[in-house]
Structures are given as C-alpha cells and as structure tokens.
Short mmCIF file of C-alpha atoms in Angstrom, two decimals:
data_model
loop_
_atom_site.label_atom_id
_atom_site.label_comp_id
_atom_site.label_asym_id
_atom_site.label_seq_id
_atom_site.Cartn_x
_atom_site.Cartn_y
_atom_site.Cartn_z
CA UNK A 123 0.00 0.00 0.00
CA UNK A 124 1.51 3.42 -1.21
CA UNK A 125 1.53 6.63 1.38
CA UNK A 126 -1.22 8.38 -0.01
CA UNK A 127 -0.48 10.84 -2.94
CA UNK A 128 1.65 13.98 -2.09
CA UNK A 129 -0.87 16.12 -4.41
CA UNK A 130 -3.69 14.93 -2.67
CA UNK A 131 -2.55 15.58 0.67
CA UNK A 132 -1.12 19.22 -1.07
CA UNK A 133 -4.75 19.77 -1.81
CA UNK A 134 -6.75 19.06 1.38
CA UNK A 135 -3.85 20.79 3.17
CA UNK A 136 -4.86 23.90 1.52
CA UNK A 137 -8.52 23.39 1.40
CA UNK A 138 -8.07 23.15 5.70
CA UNK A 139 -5.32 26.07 5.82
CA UNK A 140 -7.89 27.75 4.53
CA UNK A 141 -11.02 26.75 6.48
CA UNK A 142 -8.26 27.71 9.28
CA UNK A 143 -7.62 24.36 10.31
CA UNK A 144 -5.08 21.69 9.60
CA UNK A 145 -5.70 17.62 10.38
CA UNK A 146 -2.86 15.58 11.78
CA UNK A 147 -1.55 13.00 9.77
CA UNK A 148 0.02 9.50 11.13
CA UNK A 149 3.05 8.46 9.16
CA UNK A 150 2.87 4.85 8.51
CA UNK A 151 5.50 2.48 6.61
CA UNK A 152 2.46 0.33 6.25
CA UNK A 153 -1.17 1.88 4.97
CA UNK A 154 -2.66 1.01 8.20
CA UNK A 155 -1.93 2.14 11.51
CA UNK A 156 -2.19 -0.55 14.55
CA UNK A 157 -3.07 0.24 17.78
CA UNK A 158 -3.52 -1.51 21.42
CA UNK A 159 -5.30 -0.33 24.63
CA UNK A 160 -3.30 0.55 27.33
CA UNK A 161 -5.13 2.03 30.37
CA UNK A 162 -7.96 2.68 28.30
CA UNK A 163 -6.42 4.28 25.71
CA UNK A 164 -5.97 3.52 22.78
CA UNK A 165 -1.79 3.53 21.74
CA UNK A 166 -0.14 3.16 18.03
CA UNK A 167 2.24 0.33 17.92
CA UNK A 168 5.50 1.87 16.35
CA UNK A 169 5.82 0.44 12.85
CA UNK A 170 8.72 -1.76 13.71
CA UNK A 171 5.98 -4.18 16.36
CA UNK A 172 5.88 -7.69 14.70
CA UNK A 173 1.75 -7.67 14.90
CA UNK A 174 2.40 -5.21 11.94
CA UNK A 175 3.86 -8.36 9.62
CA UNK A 176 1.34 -10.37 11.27
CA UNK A 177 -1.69 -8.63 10.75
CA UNK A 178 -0.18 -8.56 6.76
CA UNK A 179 -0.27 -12.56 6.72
CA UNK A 180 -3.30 -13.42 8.71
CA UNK A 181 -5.81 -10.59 7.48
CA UNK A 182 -4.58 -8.28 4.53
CA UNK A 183 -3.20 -10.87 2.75
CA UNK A 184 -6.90 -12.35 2.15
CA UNK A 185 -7.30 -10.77 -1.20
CA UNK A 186 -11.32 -9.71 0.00
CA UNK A 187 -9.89 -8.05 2.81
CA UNK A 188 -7.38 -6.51 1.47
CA UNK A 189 -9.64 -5.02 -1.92
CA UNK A 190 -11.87 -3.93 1.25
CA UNK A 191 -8.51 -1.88 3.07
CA UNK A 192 -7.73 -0.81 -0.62
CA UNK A 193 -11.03 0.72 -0.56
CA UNK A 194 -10.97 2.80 2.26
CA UNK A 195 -7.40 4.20 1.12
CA UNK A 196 -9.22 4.80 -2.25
CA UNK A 197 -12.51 6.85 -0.76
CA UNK A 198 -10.49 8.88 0.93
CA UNK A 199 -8.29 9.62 -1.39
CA UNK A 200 -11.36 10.52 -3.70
CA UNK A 201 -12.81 12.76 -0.88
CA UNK A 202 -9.74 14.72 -1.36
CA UNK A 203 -9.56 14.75 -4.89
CA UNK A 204 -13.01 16.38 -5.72
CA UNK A 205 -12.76 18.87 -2.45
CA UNK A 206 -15.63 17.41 -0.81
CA UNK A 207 -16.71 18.91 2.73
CA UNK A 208 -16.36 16.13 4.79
CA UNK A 209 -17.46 15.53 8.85
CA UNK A 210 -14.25 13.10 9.36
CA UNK A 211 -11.36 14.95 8.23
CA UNK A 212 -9.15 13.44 10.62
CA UNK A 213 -9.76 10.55 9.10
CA UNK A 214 -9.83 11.27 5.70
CA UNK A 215 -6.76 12.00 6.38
CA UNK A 216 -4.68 9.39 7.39
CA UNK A 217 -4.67 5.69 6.86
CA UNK A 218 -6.94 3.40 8.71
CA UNK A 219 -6.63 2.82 12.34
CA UNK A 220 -7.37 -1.01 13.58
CA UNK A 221 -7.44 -0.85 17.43
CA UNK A 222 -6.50 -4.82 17.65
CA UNK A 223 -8.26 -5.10 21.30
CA UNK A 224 -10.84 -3.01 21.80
CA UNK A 225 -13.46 -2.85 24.07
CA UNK A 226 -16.60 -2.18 21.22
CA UNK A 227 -16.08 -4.63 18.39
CA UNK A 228 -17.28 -2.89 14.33
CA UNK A 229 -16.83 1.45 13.78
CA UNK A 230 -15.45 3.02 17.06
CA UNK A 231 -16.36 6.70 16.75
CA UNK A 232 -14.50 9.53 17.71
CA UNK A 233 -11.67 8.18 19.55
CA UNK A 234 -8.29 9.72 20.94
CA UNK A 235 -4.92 7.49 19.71
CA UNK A 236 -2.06 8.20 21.76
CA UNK A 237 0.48 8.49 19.03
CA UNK A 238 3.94 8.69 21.06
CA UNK A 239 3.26 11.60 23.44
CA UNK A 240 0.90 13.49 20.90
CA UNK A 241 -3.36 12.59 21.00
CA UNK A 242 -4.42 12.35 17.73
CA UNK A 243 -8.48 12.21 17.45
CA UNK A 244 -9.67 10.15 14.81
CA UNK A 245 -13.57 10.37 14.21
CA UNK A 246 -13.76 6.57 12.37
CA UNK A 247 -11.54 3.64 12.90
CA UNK A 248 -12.07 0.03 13.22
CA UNK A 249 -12.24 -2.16 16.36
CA UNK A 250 -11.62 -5.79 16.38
CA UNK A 251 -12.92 -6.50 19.94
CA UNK A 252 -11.16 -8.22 22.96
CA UNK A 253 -9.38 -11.47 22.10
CA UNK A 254 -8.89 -10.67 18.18
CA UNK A 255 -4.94 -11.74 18.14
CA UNK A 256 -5.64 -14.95 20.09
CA UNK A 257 -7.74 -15.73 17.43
CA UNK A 258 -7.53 -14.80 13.75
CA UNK A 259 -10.77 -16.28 12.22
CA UNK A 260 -12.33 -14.05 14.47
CA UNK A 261 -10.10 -11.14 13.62
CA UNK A 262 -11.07 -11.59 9.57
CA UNK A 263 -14.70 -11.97 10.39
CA UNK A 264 -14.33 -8.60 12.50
CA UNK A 265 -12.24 -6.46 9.91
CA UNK A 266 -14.56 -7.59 7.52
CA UNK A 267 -17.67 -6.33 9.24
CA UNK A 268 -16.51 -3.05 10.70
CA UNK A 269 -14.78 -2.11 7.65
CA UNK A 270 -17.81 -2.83 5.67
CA UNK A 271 -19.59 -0.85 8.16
CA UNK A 272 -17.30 2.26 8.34
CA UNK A 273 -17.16 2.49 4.36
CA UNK A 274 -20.30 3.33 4.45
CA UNK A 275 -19.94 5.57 7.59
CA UNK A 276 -16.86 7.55 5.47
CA UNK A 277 -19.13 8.55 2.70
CA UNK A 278 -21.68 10.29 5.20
CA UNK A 279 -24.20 7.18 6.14
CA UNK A 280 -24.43 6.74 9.93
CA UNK A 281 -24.38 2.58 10.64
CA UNK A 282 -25.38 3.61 14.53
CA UNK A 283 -28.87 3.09 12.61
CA UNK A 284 -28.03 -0.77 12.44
CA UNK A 285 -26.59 -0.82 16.16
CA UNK A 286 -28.35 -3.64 18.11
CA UNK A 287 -31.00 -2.63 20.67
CA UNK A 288 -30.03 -3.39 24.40
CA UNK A 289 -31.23 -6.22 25.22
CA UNK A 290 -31.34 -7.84 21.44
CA UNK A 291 -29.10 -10.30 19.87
CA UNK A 292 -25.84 -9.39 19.40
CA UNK A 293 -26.01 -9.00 15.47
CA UNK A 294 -29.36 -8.55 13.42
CA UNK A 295 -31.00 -11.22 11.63
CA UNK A 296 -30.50 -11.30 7.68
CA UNK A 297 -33.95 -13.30 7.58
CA UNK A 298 -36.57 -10.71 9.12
CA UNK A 299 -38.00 -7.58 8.43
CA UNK A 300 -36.56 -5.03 10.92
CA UNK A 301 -36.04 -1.17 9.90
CA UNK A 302 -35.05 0.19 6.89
CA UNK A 303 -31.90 1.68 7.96
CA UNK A 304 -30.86 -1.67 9.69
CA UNK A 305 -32.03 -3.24 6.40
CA UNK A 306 -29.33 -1.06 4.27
CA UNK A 307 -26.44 -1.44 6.52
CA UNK A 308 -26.76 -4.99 7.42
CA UNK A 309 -27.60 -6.11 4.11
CA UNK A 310 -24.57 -4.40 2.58
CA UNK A 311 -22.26 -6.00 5.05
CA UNK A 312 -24.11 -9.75 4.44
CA UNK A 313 -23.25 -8.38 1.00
CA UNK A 314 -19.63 -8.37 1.12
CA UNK A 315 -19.27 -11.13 3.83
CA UNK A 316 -21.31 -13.26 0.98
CA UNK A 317 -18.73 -11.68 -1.74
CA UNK A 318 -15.79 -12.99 0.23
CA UNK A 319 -17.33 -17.15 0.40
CA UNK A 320 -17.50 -17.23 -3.24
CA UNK A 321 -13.95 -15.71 -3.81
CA UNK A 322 -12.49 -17.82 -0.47
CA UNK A 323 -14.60 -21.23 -1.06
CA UNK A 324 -12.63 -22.40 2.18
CA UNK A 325 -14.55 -20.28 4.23
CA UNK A 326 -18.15 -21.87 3.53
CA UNK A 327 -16.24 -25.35 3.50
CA UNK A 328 -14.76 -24.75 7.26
CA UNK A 329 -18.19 -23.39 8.14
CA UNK A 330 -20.45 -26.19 6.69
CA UNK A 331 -18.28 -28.78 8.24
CA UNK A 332 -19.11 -27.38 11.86
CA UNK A 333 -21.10 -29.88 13.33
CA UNK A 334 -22.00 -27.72 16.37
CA UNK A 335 -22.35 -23.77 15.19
CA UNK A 336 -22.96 -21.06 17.54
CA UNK A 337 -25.71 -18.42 16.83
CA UNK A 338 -23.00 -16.54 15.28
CA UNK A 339 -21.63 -18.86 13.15
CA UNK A 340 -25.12 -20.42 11.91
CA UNK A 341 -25.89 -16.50 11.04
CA UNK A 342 -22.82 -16.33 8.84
CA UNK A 343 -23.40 -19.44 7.31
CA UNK A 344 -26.31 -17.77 5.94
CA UNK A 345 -24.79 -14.60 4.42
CA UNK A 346 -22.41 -17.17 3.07
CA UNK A 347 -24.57 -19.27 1.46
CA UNK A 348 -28.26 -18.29 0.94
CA UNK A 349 -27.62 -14.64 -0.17
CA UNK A 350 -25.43 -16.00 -3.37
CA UNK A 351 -28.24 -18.55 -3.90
CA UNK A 352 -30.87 -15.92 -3.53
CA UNK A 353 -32.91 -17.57 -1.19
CA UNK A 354 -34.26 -13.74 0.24
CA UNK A 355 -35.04 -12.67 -3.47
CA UNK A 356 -38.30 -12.07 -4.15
CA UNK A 357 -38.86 -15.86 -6.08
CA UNK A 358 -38.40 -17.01 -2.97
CA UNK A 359 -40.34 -14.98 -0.51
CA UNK A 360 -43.48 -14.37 -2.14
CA UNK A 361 -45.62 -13.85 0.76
CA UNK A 362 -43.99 -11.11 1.75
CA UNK A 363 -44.94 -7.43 0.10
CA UNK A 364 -42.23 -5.34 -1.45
CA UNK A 365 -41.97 -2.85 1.46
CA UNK A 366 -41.55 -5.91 3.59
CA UNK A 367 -38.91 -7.44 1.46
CA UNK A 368 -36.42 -3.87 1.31
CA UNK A 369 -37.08 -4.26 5.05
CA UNK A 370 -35.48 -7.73 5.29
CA UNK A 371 -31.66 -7.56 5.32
CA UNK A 372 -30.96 -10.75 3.10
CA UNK A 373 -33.02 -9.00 0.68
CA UNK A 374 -30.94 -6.03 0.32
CA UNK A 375 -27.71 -8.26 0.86
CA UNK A 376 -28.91 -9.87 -2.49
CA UNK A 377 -29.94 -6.38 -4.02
CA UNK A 378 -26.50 -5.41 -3.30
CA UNK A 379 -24.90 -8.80 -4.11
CA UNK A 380 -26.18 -8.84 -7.57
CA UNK A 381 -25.85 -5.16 -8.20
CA UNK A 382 -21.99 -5.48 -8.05
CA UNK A 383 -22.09 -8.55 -10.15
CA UNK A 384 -24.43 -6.53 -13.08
CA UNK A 385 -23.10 -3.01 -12.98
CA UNK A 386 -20.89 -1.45 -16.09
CA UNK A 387 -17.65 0.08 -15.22
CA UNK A 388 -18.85 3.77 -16.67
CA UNK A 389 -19.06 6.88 -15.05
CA UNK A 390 -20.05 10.76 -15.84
CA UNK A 391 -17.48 12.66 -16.99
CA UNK A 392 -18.49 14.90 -14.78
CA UNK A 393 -17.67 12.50 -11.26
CA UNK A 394 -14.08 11.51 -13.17
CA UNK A 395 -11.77 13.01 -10.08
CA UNK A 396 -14.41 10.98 -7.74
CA UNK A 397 -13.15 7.48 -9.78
CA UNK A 398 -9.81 8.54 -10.97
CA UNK A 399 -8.07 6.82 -7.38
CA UNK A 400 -9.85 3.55 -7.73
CA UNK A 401 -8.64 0.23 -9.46
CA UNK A 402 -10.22 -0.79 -12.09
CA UNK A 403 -12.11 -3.92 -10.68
CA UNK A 404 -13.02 -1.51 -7.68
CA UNK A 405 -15.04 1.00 -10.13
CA UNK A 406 -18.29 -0.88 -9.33
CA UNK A 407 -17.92 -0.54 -5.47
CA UNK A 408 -17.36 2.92 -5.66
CA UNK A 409 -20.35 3.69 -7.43
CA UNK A 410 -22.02 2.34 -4.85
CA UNK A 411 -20.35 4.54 -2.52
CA UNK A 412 -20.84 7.50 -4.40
CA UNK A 413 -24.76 6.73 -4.76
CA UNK A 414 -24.73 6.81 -0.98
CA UNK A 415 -23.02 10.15 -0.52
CA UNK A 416 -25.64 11.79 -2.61
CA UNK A 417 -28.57 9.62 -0.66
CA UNK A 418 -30.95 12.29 0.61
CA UNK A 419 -32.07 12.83 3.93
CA UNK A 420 -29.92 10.20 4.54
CA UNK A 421 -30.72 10.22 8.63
CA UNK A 422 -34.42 10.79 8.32
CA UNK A 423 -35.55 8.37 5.39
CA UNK A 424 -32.77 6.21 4.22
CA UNK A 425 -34.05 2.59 3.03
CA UNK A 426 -32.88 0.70 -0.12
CA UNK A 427 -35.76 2.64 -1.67
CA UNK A 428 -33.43 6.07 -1.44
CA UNK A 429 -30.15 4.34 -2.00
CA UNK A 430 -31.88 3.19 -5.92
CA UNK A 431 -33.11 6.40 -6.53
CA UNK A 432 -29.95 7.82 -5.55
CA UNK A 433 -28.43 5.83 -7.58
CA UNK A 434 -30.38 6.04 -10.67
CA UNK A 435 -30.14 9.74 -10.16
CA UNK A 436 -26.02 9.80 -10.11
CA UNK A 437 -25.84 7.28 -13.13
CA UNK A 438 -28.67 7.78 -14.85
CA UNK A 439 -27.73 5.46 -17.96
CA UNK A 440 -28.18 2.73 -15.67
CA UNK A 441 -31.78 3.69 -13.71
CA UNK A 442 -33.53 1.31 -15.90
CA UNK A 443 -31.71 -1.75 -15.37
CA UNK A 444 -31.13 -0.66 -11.35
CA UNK A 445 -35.24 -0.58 -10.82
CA UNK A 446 -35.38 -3.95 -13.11
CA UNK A 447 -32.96 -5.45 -10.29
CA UNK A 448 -34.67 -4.09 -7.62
CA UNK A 449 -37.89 -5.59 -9.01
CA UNK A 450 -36.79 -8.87 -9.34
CA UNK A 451 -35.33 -8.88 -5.99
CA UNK A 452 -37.75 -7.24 -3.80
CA UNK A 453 -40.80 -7.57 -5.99
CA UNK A 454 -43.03 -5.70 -8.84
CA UNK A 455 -44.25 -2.42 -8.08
CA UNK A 456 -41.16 -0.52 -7.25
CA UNK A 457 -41.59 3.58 -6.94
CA UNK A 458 -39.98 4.99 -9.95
CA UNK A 459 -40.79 8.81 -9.20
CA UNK A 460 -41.38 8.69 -5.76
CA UNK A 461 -40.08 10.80 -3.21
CA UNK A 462 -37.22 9.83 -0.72
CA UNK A 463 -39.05 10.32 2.66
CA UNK A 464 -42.39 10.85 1.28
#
C-alpha cells in the first residue's frame, strides 16, 4: 500500500489552511496504523511491532480483505480529490486505524490514539474486539464487518442506525424484516461477507463442516450461502410485500450482491476526479459509494428505496436496469418517481 499521494494531501492541506484548520496525519511504513489499549487508551504500535507483519499474513493478505482496506485508502483519497466537505477529516486524512483489542467490536467513533506523546483524534476507525490476536478467524470476520460498516460511515451514512437494541441479539438477523436503515447497513455488510465465500470457497467449507455452530456462526453461514443462492429474493419470498422485502436484510444483501455482479464500469465525466483513485475492478464498489453520498435525507428516510433512486439519479444510464434489479429482488411495483421520505 503506497503513502497516499503527495498532491492529494497538497490539496486538502490547503482546502483546511484555509477553512483555518489543519488535520494531523500518522506516518505509517504500512497503509494502516495498529493500535492496542493501554489504560484505556488507545496507543499506536510503532511500525517496527511484529503484529504489523502479522496482521499482513493473517488478514490483509486475504485478497477480499485486502480489496476492502484498498477501498478505504481509495474513498479517501477521492474525498480529497473532488474537495468534498467532509465531517471526518481526521480521518480522511490518514490511513486506517485497527485498534487490535478493543473494548466495542465494528466502527469506534471519535476516539483519541495516543500516538507517542501526541493525542491524535480520529472520528472513524475500526475495532476488532477483545481477544482478536488470540484468534484470527475471528479477527477476519471482524475487519470484515466493521470495515464494511465504516465504508459506508466515510461517505456520510451513519451505521449507529443498524446498532443492536439493548437487550437484542448481538447482530441482526438477515432473515426478518426489521427497519429500513438496519435493512441497508446490514444487508450491505451480508453483501460483502457473501462476496468474500464465493472468492475464499474455504470459508463456507470450514463453516459447513461445523457440526456444532454457535448463533453466530449459523448466522454467517447464511450470508455465506443463501444470499449467493438468492434464497431472500423475491422468487423465494413471495408472501412477503415489497416494502416488507427492502425491510429484510438478506433481501438487500442480495440487491446489493447482484448489483456489483451486473453493474458497467462507466461513469459521468463529470464524477471523473471521484473514480480517478480507484482500481479498475473496484469501479463498481465505488459507485455504490458514491450513490450513498448523494442519498438524501440520509438520517431521516434512508431505506434501499433512497439508496436506488440515488443511484439512478447519479448514473442515470443505468436507472432502468437498477429498478429492473430491484424488481426482481424485492418484488413488482417498485416507486420509480417517488419521493425519498415521502
């Protein structure tokens, strides 16, 4: 992973100079900056720690994962590209920041890294949970999630919407209705989780071969297997209505699941700085992304309903086939000209 580009940097330097502030920026020999809790704090391991190298081998070097770390480096980099006001400069930025054992497991928000004898506040970085380095399954299955999570956090959607409820289970079901702001976040993470089983067959093999699963595990097993199949797509669930189906977090995993699979690599001229950072194979991700930075009212009314007309709306050579998808996952009788929120 390269430092990020000297011009970009040049630019958002400027941009803050002039908005009269100025972020600070972690060096890293690495693209990612570690970090450990000491007395409650989180602290950045120096880049010469060996969990460095072996958070490389057991983690990044999963080709899903790393396309995933690639991607935050990438939206960032965009952000800073096209000048784009942003709530998380700090984290903008710099590279990500994994805190290996923290307390909250997924998007830790607005934390203070002790960075030598500097504090650093970094509004979005990535917690792996207590335990994570004792066991790296876990770790994968965490980085996975939370960066999933905070991607879509960077590019202004707030996943405290999918947050469990005190009292609930510790993740949300993929096979119920719940809200549609839960729906959208959870079913783009079962969405990538469901990305990585096909590219890492291993993963559903090790799974399947469990003959006890926890809760957990039989959950994942599901965004492994039955989103891929579509077993939440419409076909499948016809006694449920439309609304219910963008409700239901499978659903939308398969919305998003074959919307990545479908989508052209083509862009407005007009959004070229947005796309100009991204790999090639990652074009179709961050169209996605974009469509959610443009979502409207994205706090009040956000659903899968407003992420397609968002969407349709940014790439507009592509709103027919979008609602086409959306109809053959959720159902017939999707809005075309409806309002977001209305």
């Amino acid at each position: 992973m390269q430092p990020k580009g000297a011009i970009v940097i040049l630019s958002l330097c400027i941009a803050l100079v002039l908005a009269g502030c100025l972020p600070s920026t972690i060096q890293s020999e690495h693209g990612f900056v570690l970090a450990r809790m000491q007395d409650g704090v989180p602290v950045r391991l120096p880049d010469d720690d060996p969990l460095y190298a072996q958070f490389q081998a057991e983690v990044l070097d999963d080709p899903h994962l790393g396309d995933l770390h690639r991607l935050f480096e990438d939206t960032t980099e965009s952000f800073i590209a096209t000048n784009t006001p942003h709530a998380a400069p700090q984290t903008v930025a710099n590279h990500l920041v994994i805190v290996l054992d923290s307390e909250q497991v997924g998007v830790l928000r607005d934390i203070t890294l002790r960075v030598s004898e500097t504090n650093v506040p970094i509004e979005l970085a990535v917690g792996l949970g207590p335990g994570a380095t004792d066991d790296w399954t876990l770790a994968r299955q965490q980085f996975e999630s939370g960066v999933a999570r905070l991607l879509l956090d960077l590019v202004g959607w707030d996943t405290r919407h999918a947050d469990a409820e005190p009292g609930s289970l510790p993740y949300t079901p993929i096979s119920e209705p719940t809200t549609p702001a839960r729906a959208l976040t959870v079913g783009f993470e079962a969405a990538m989780q469901a990305i990585h089983a096909q590219r890492t067959p291993d993963l559903l093999t090790a799974l399947s071969s469990n003959d006890i699963r926890t809760p957990q595990e039989q959950e994942l097993l599901l965004r492994y297997k039955a989103v891929p199949a579509g077993e939440y797509g419409a076909a499948a669930n016809g006694s449920r209505s439309p609304e219910e189906m963008q409700r239901t977090p499978g659903a939308v995993a398969t919305f998003f699941y074959r919307l990545l699979q479908t989508m052209n690599h083509f862009y407005c001229q007009r959004d070229m700085l947005w796309f100009v950072n991204y790999e090639p194979e990652d074009i179709p991700y961050a169209k996605i992304l974009l469509a959610v930075n443009r979502m409207p009212h994205r706090e009040q009314a956000a659903s899968v309903e407003t992420f397609i007309l968002a969407y349709g709306e940014t790439f507009p050579t592509e709103r027919a086939a979008v609602m086409e998808l959306a109809e053959q996952v959720f159902g017939p009788n999707q809005p075309d000209d409806a309002t977001p929120g209305g």
